[in-house]
Coordinates of C-alpha atoms in Angstrom, one line a residue:
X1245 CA 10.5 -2.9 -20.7
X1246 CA 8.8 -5.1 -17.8
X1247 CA 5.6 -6.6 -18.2
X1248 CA 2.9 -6.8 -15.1
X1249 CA 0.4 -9.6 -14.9
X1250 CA -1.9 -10.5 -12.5
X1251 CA -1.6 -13.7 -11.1
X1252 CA -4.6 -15.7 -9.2
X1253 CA -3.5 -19.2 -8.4
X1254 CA -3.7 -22.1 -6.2
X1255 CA -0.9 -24.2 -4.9
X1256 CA -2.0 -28.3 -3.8
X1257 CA 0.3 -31.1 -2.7
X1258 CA -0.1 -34.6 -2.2
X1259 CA -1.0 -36.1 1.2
X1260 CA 1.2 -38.5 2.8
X1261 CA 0.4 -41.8 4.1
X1262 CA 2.1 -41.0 7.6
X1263 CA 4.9 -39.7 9.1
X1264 CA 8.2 -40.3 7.3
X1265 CA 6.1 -42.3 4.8
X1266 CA 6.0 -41.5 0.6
X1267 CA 3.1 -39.3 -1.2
X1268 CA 0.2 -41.7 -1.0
X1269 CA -0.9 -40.8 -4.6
X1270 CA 0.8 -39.0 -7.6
X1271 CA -1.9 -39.2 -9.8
X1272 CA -3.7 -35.6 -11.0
X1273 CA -7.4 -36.3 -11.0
X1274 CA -9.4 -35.5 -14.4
X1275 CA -11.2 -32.0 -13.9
X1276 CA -13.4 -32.3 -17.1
X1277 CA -17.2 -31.5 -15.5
X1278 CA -16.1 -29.5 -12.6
X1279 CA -17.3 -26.6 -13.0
X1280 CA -17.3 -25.4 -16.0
X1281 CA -14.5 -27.7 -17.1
X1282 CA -15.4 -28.9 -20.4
X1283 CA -11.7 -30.5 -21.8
X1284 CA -8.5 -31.2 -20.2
X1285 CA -5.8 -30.6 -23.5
X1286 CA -2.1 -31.8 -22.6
X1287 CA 0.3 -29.3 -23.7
X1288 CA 3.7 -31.2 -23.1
X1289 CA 6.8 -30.9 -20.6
X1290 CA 9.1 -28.3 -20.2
X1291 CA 12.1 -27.9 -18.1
X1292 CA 13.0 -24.8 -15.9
X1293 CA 16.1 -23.8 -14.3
X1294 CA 15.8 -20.9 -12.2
X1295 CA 18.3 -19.2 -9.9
X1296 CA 16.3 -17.2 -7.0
X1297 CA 18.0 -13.9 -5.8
X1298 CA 18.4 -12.3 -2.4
X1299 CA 20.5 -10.2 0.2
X1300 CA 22.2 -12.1 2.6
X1301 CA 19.3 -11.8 5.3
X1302 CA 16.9 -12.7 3.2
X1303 CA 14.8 -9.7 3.1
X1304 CA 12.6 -10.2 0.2
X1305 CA 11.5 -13.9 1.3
X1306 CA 11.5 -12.4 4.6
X1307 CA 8.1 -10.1 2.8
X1308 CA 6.5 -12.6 0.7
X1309 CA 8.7 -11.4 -2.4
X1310 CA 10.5 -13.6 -4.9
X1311 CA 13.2 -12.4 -7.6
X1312 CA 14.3 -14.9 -10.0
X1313 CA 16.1 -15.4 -13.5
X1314 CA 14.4 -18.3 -15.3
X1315 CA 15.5 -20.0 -18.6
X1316 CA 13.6 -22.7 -20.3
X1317 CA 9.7 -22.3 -20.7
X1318 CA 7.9 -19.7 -22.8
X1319 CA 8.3 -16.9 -20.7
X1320 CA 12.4 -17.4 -19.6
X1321 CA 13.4 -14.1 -18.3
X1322 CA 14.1 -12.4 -14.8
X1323 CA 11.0 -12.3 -12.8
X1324 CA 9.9 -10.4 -9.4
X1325 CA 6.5 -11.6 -7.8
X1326 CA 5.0 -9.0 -5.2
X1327 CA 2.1 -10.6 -2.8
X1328 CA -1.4 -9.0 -3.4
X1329 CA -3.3 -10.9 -1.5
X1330 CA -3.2 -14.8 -0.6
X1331 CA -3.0 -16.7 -3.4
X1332 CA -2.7 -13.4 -5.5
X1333 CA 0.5 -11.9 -7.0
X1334 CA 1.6 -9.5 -9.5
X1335 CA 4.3 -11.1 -11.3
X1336 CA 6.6 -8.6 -13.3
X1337 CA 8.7 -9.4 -16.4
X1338 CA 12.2 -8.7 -17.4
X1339 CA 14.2 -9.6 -20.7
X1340 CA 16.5 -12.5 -19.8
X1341 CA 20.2 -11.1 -19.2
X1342 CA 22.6 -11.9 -17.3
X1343 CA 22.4 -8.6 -14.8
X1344 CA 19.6 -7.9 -12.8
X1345 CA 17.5 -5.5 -15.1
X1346 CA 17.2 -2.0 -13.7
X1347 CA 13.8 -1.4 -13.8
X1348 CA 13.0 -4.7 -10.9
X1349 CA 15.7 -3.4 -9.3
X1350 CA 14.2 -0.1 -8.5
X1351 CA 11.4 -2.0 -7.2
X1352 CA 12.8 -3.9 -4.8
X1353 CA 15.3 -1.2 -3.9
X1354 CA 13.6 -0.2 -0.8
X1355 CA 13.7 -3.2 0.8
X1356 CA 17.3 -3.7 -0.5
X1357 CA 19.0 -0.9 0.3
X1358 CA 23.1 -1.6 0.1
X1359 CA 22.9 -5.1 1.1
X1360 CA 22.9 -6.3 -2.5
X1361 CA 21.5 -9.1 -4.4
X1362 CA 22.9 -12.8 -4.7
X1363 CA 21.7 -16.0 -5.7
X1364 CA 20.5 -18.3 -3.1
X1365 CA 18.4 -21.1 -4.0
X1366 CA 17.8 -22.8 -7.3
X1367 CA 15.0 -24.7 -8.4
X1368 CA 15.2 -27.3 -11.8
X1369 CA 11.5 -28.0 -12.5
X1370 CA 10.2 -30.5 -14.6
X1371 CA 6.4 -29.3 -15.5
X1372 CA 4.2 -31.3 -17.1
X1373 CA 1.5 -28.3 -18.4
X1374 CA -2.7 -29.2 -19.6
X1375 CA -5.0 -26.5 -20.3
X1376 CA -8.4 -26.0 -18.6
X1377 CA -11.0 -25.1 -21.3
X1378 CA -14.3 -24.4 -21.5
X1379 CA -17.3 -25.3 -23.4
X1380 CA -16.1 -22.8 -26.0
X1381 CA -12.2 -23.9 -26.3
X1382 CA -11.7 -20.4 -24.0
X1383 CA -8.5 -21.0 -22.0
X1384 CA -10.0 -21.1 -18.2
X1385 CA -6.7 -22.2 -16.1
X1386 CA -3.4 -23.7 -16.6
X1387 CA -2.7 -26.9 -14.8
X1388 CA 1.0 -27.6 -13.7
X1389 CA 2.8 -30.4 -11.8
X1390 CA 6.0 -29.8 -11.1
X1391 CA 8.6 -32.1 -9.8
X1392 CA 10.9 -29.9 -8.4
X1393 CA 14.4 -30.3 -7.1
X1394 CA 15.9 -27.4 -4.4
X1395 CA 19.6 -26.8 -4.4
X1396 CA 20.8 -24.0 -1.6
X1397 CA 24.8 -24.5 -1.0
X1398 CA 25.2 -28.3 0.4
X1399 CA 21.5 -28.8 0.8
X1400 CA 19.0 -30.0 -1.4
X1401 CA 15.0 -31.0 -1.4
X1402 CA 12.6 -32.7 -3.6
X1403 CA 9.2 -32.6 -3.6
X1404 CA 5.9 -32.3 -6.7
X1405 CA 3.1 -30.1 -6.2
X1406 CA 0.3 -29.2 -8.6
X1407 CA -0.3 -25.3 -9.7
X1408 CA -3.9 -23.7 -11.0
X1409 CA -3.5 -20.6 -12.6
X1410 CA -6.5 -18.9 -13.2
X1411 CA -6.6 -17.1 -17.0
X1412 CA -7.3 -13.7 -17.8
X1413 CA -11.1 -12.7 -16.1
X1414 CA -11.9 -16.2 -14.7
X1415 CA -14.3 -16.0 -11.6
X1416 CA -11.6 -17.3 -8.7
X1417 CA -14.7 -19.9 -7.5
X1418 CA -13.1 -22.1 -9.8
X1419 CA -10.6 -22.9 -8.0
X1420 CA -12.4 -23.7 -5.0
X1421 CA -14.1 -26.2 -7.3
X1422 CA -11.0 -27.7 -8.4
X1423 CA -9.7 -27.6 -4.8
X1424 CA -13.2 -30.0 -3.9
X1425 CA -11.8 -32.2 -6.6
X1426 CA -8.4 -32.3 -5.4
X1427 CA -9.2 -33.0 -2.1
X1428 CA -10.9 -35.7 -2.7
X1429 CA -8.2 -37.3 -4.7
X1430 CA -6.1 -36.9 -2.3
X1431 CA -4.1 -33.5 -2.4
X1432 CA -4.3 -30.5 -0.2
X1433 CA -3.8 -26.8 -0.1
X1434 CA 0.0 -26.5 0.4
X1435 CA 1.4 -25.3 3.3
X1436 CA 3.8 -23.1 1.4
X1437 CA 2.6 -19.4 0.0
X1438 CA 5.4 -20.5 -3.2
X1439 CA 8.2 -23.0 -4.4
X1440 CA 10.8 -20.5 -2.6
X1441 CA 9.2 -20.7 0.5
X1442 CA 9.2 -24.3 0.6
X1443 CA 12.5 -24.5 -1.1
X1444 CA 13.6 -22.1 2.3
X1445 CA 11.5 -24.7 4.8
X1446 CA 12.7 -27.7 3.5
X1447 CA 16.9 -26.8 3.4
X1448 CA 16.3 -25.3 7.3
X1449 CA 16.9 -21.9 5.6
X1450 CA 13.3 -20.3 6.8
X1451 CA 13.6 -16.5 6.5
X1452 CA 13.4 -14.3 9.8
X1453 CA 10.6 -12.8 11.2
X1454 CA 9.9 -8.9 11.3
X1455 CA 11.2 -7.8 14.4
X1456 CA 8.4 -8.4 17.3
X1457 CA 7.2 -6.1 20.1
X1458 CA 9.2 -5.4 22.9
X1459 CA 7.9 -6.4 26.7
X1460 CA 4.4 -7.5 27.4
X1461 CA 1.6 -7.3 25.1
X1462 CA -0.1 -4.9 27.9
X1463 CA 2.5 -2.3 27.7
X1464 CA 2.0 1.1 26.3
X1465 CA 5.6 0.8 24.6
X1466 CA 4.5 -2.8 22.8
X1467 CA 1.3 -1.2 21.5
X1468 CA 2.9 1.7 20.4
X1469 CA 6.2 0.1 18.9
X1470 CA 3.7 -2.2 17.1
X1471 CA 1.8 0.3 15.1
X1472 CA 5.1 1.9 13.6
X1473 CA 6.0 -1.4 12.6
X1474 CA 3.1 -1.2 10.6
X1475 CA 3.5 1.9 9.2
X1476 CA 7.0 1.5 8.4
X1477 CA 5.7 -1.7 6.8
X1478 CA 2.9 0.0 4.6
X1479 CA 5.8 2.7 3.9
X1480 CA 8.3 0.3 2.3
X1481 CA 5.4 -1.9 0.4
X1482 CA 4.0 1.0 -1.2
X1483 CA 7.3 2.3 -2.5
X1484 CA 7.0 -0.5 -5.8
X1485 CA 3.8 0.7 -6.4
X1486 CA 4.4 4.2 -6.1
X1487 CA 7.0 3.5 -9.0
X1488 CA 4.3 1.3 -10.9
X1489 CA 2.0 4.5 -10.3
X1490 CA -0.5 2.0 -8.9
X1491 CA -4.1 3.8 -7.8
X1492 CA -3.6 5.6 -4.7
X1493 CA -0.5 4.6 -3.9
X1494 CA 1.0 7.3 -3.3
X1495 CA -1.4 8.7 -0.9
X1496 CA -0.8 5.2 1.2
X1497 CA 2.4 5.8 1.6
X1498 CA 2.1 9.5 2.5
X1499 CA -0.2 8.7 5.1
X1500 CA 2.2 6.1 7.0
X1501 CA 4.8 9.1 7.0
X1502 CA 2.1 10.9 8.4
X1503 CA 1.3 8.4 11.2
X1504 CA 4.8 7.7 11.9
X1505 CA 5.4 11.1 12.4
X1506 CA 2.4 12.2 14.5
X1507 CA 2.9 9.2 16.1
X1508 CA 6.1 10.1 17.5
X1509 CA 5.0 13.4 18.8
X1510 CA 1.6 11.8 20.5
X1511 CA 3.4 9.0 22.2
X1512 CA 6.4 11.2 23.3
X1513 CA 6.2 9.9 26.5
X1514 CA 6.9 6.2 25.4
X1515 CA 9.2 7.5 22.8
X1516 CA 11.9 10.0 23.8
X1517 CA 11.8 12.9 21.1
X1518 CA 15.5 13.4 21.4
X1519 CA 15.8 10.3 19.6
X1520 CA 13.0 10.4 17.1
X1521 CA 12.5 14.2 16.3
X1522 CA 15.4 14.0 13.2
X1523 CA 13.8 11.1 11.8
X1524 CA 9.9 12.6 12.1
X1525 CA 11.7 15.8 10.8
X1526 CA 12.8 13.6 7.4
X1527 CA 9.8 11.9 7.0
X1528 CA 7.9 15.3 7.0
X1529 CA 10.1 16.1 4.2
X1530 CA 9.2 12.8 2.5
X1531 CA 5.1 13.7 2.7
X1532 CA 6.0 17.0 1.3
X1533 CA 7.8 15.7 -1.3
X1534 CA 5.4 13.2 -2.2
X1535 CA 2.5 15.4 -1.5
X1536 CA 3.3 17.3 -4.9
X1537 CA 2.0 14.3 -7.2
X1538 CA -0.4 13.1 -4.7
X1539 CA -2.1 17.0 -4.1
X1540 CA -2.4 17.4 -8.0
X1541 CA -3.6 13.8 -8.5
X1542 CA -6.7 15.2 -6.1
X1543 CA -7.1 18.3 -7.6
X1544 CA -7.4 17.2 -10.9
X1545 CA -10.1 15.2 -9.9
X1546 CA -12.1 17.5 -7.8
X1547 CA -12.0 19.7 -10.8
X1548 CA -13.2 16.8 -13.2
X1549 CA -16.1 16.1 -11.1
X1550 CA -17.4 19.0 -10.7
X1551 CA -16.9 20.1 -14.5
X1552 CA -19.1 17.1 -15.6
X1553 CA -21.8 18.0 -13.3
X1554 CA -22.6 21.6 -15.1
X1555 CA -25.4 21.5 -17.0
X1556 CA -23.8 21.8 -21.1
X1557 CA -24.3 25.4 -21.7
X1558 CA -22.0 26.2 -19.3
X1559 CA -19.2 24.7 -20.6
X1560 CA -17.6 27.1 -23.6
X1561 CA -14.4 26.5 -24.9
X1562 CA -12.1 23.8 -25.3
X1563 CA -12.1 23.5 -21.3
X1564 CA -11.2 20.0 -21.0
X1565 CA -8.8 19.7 -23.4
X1566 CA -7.2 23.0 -21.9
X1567 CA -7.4 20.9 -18.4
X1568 CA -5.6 17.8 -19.7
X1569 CA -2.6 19.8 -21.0
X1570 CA -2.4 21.7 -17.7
X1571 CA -2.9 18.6 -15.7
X1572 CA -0.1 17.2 -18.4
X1573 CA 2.4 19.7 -18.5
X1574 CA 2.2 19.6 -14.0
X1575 CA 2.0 15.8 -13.5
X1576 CA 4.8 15.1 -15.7
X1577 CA 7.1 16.9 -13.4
X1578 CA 5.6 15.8 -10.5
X1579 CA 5.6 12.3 -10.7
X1580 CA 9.3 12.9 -11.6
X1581 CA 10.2 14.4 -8.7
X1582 CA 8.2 11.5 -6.4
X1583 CA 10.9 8.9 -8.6
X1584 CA 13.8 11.1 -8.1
X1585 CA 13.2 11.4 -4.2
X1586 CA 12.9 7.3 -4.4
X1587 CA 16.0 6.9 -6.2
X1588 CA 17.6 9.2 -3.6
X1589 CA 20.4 9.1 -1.0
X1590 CA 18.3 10.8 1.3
X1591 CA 15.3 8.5 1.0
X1592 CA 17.4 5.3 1.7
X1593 CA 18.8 6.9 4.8
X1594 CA 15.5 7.4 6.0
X1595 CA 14.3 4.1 6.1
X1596 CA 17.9 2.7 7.7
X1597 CA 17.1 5.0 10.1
X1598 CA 13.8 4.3 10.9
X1599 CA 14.7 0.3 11.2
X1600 CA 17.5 1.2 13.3
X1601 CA 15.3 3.3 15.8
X1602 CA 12.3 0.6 15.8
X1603 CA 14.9 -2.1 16.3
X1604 CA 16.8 -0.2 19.6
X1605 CA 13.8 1.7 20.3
X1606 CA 14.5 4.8 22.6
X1607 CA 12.1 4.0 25.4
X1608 CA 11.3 5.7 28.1
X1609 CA 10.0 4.6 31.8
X1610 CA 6.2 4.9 30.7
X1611 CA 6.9 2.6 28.2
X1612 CA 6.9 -0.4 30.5
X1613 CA 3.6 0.5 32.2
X1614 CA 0.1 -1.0 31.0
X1615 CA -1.1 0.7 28.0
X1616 CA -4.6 1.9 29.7
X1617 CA -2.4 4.3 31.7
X1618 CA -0.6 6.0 29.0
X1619 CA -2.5 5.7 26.0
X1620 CA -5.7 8.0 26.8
X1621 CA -4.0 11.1 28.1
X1622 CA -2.1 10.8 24.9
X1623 CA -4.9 10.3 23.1
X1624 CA -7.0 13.1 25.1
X1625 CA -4.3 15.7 24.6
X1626 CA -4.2 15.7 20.8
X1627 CA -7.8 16.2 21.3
X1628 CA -8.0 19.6 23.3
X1629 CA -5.1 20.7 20.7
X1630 CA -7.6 20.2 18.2
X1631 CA -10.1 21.9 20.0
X1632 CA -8.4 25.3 20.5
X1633 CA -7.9 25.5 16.7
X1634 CA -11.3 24.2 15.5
X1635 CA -12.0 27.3 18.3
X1636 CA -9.8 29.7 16.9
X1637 CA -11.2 29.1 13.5
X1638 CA -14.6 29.5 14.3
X1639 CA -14.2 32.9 16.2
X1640 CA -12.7 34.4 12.8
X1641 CA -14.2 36.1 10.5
X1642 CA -14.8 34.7 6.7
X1643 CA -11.7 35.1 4.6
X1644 CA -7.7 34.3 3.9
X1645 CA -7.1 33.8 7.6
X1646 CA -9.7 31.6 8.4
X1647 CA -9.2 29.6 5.7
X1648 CA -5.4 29.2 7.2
X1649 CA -6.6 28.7 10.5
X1650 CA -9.3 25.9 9.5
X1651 CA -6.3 24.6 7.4
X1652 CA -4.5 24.7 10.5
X1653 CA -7.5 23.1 12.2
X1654 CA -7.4 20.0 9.8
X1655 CA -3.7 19.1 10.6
X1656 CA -4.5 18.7 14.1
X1657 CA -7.7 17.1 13.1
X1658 CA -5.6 14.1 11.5
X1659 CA -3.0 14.1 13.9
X1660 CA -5.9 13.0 16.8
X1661 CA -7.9 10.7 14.6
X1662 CA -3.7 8.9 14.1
X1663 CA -3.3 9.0 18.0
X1664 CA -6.6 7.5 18.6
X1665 CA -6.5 4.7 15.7
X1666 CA -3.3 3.9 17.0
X1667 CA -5.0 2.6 20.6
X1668 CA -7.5 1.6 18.9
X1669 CA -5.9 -2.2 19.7
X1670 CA -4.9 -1.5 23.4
X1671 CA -8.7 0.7 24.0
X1672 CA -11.2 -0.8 22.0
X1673 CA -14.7 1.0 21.1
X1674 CA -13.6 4.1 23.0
X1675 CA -11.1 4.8 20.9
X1676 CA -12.7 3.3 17.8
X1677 CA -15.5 5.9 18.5
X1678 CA -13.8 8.6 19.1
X1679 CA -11.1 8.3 15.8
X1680 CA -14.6 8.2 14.0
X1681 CA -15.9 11.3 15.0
X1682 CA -12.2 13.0 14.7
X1683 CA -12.8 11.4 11.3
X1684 CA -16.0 13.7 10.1
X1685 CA -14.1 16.7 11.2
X1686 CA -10.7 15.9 9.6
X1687 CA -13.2 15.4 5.9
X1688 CA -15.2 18.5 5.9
X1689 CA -12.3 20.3 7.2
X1690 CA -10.0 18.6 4.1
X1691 CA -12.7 19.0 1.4
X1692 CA -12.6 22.9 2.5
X1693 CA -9.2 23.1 2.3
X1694 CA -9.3 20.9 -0.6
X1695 CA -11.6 23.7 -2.3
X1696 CA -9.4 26.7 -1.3
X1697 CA -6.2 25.1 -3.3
X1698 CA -9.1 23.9 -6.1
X1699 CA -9.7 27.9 -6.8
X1700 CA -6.2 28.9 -6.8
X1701 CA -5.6 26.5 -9.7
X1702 CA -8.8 27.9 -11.3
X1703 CA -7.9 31.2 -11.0
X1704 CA -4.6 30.1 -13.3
X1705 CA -6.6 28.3 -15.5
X1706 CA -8.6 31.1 -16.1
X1707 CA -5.9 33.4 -17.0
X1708 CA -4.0 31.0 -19.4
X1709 CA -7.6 30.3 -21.3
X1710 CA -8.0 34.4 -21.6
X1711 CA -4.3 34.5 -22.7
X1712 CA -5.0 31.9 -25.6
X1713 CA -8.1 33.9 -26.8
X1714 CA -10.8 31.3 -25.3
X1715 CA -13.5 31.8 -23.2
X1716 CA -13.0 32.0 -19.0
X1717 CA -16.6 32.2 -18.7
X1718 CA -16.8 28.1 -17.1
X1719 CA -13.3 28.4 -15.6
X1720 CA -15.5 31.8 -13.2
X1721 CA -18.7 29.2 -13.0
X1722 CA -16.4 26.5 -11.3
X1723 CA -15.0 29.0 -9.6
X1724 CA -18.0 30.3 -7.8
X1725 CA -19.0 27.1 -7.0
X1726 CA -16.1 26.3 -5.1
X1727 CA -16.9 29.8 -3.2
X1728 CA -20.4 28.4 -2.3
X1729 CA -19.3 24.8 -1.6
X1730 CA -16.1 26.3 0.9
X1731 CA -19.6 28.7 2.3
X1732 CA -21.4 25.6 2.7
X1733 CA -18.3 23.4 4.6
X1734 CA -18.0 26.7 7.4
X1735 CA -21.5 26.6 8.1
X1736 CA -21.4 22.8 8.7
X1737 CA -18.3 23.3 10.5
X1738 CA -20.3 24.2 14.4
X1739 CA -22.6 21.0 14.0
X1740 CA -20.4 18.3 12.9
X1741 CA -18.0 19.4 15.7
X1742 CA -20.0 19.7 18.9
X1743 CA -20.8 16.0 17.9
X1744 CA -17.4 15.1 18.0
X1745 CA -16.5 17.4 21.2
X1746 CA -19.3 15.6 22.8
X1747 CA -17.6 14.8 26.1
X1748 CA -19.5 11.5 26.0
X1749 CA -16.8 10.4 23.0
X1750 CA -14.0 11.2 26.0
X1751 CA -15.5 9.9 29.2
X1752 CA -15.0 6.2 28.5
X1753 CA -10.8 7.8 27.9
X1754 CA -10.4 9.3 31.1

């Protein structure tokens, strides 16, 4: 079984005298009174051999990743580190073996793929460890200095550098008092994000970049080409935390098959659908699929909330005991279709395909012009689509078909807050503006719709409690609220849009 920690650290090394010249100290200051710094204990030397895995093109140094299989230390094992943020990673544990365990291989699997895993680098450290301590004898920070040696194939590197790692629940401000210490003594920040990265710099090994924009800056096809990078980006980063079932995860990455998608249709005139219709077609697929755990992750919420906000006498019957075994019995399945899709064929051949479209992307002539030529009649047409079915909806009368329609009415409500975020870089405030006001639209229009699906359920709810001999009487109070809330969202519904149809919003588009 892996184990997750959190790490917070802070890498320094020592300056250098000049160019070509030796460390011009080696010495690790004393830290006892900074901050809150009380006693520097020594806690020995180990030594650490660790072989670091990759594919052949370096695609998880290539995303700030790191796989390795460690012996020697107290925590000797296969380890995978996935970036957070700078100087922040989640590092996840595996039993030490001798094959890659299967549970970090599935979370590295969709940057993988089929090229495979091999070791590249190693890295025998020699680590001299002291504990940080505070006032109490609490464990603040572990302090490392590592004198490391980097072996890839005929080429090798050598080089110390000092590690703070922050314990369990520090405040992170002390490392930027230990990095005023530091500094002073003579080390700096190091320029690498981790040893692998200098171990890659220093044996002229560097991994490649993501692949860049194509043409000039100014172009409608390198603003447009740039912003599925990104999304194909978020997609693959958020498939390791869909399988850790991180917080929201998997609503991330059904949004950026959502913005790829819409993306494609909006910008069909930089983008030749011939080319990209199959793959927007498979990554609708994917947000359907993934929209199963997601859609009852939401609606168990919304029911939640609303249930602790009646007053008590209005809750009779073991109601939320009755919702945690319904919420049970469907999430189980859910989230085990969402791993089965990730551990699929199909899924894989999506994302080759969507690397092998953005790198040979199937431009067409507008492509090449500046982006302020093509970008706001893209923009401004997803718009007017929107229009005619906020329109539609609002000349229907209350009831199942409006409802569809106003569902209807917040698909194209997402799609035109995408196409204008997407130019947000190339337009500026126009845009920015504009995807804001798209924005109120798209939320009252999916809380409504998020209240129609949230009475379905409660209708079932209401007939398994009568079925078991309990009371429906708060599953019918939750239900008429939802009637009055949905009531409530329609008559909103003229306001909030003739603010965002103010043709103000478009001028500074057209």
């Amino acid at each position: 079984m892996a184990d997750t920690k959190r790490e917070i650290e802070r890498k320094f090394e020592f300056t250098r005298a000049g160019k070509g010249s030796g460390p011009a100290r080696r010495e690790v200051p004393d830290l006892t009174g900074t901050a809150g710094i009380t006693a520097v204990t020594d806690r020995g030397t180990v030594e650490l051999d660790a072989d670091y895995y990759d594919t052949p093109d370096w695609r998880l140094a290539a995303d700030g990743l790191t796989l390795r299989r460690r012996t020697g230390g107290a925590d000797a094992g296969w380890h995978l580190k996935l970036p957070v943020s700078p100087g922040v990673r989640d590092e996840i544990g595996a039993p030490l073996g001798d094959a890659l365990p299967d549970s970090l291989a599935a979370l590295v699997r969709s940057r993988v793929r089929g090229a495979g895993l091999v070791p590249q680098v190693r890295l025998v450290s020699s680590r001299r460890v002291s504990h940080l301590l505070d006032a109490d004898g609490a464990l603040l920070a572990e302090l490392s200095t590592d004198a490391v040696r980097a072996e890839r194939g005929d080429a090798a590197a050598a080089w110390t550098e000092v590690e703070v790692e922050l314990a369990d629940g520090v405040d992170p401000a002390l490392l930027d008092a230990v990095e005023k210490t530091f500094r002073k003594a003579g080390l700096k920040i190091s320029d690498a994000p981790s040893k692998l990265a200098r171990a890659l710099a220093e044996t002229g090994a560097e991994p490649p970049a993501r692949p860049g924009g194509d043409g000039p800056d100014d172009t409608a096809g390198a603003h447009v080409l740039a912003y599925l990078r990104a999304q194909r980006d978020t997609l693959v980063a958020q498939d390791p935390a869909v399988r850790r079932n991180l917080p929201d995860s998997v609503h991330q990455m059904r949004v950026a098959t959502r913005r790829l998608r819409s993306a494609f249709k909006t910008y069909r005139k930089v983008l030749d659908r011939d080319a990209t219709d199959a793959v927007g077609e498979e990554l609708r697929w994917l947000a359907a699929e993934l929209g199963v755990d997601r859609d009852q992750e939401v609606l168990l919420e919304r029911i939640q909330t609303h249930l602790g906000e009646l007053p008590r006498p209005l809750v009779t019957g073991p109601v939320r005991s009755r919702l945690r075994a319904w919420n049970a019995t469907r999430r189980a399945g859910s989230r085990r279709r969402a791993l089965a899709v990730l551990d699929g064929k199909r899924y894989i051949a999506l994302l080759d395909s969507l690397d092998a479209l953005l790198d040979d992307p199937p431009l067409r002539d507008a492509a090449a012009r500046p982006s302020d030529e093509v970008l706001p009649a893209a923009v401004l047409r997803d718009f007017e689509r929107l229009a005619g079915r906020v329109g539609d909806a609002l000349a229907m009368e209350a009831g199942h078909d409006r409802d569809l329609a106003l569902h209807d009415a917040r698909k194209a409500a997402k799609r035109a807050r995408y196409a204008a975020e997407a130019a947000v870089p190339a337009l500026g405030k126009p845009a920015k503006r504009l995807a804001e006001a798209v924005k109120s639209v798209q939320s009252l229009l999916g809380d409504h719709q998020d209240g129609v699906v949230a009475r379905e359920a409660l209708r079932g709810l209401a007939a398994q409690a009568q079925g078991a001999g309990e009371p429906g009487f708060t599953w019918g109070v939750l239900y008429g609220r939802e009637e009055a809330l949905a009531e409530h969202r329609e008559r909103e519904l003229p306001d909030v849009w003739a603010k965002a149809a103010d043709p103000a919003l478009r001028a500074a588009l057209e």
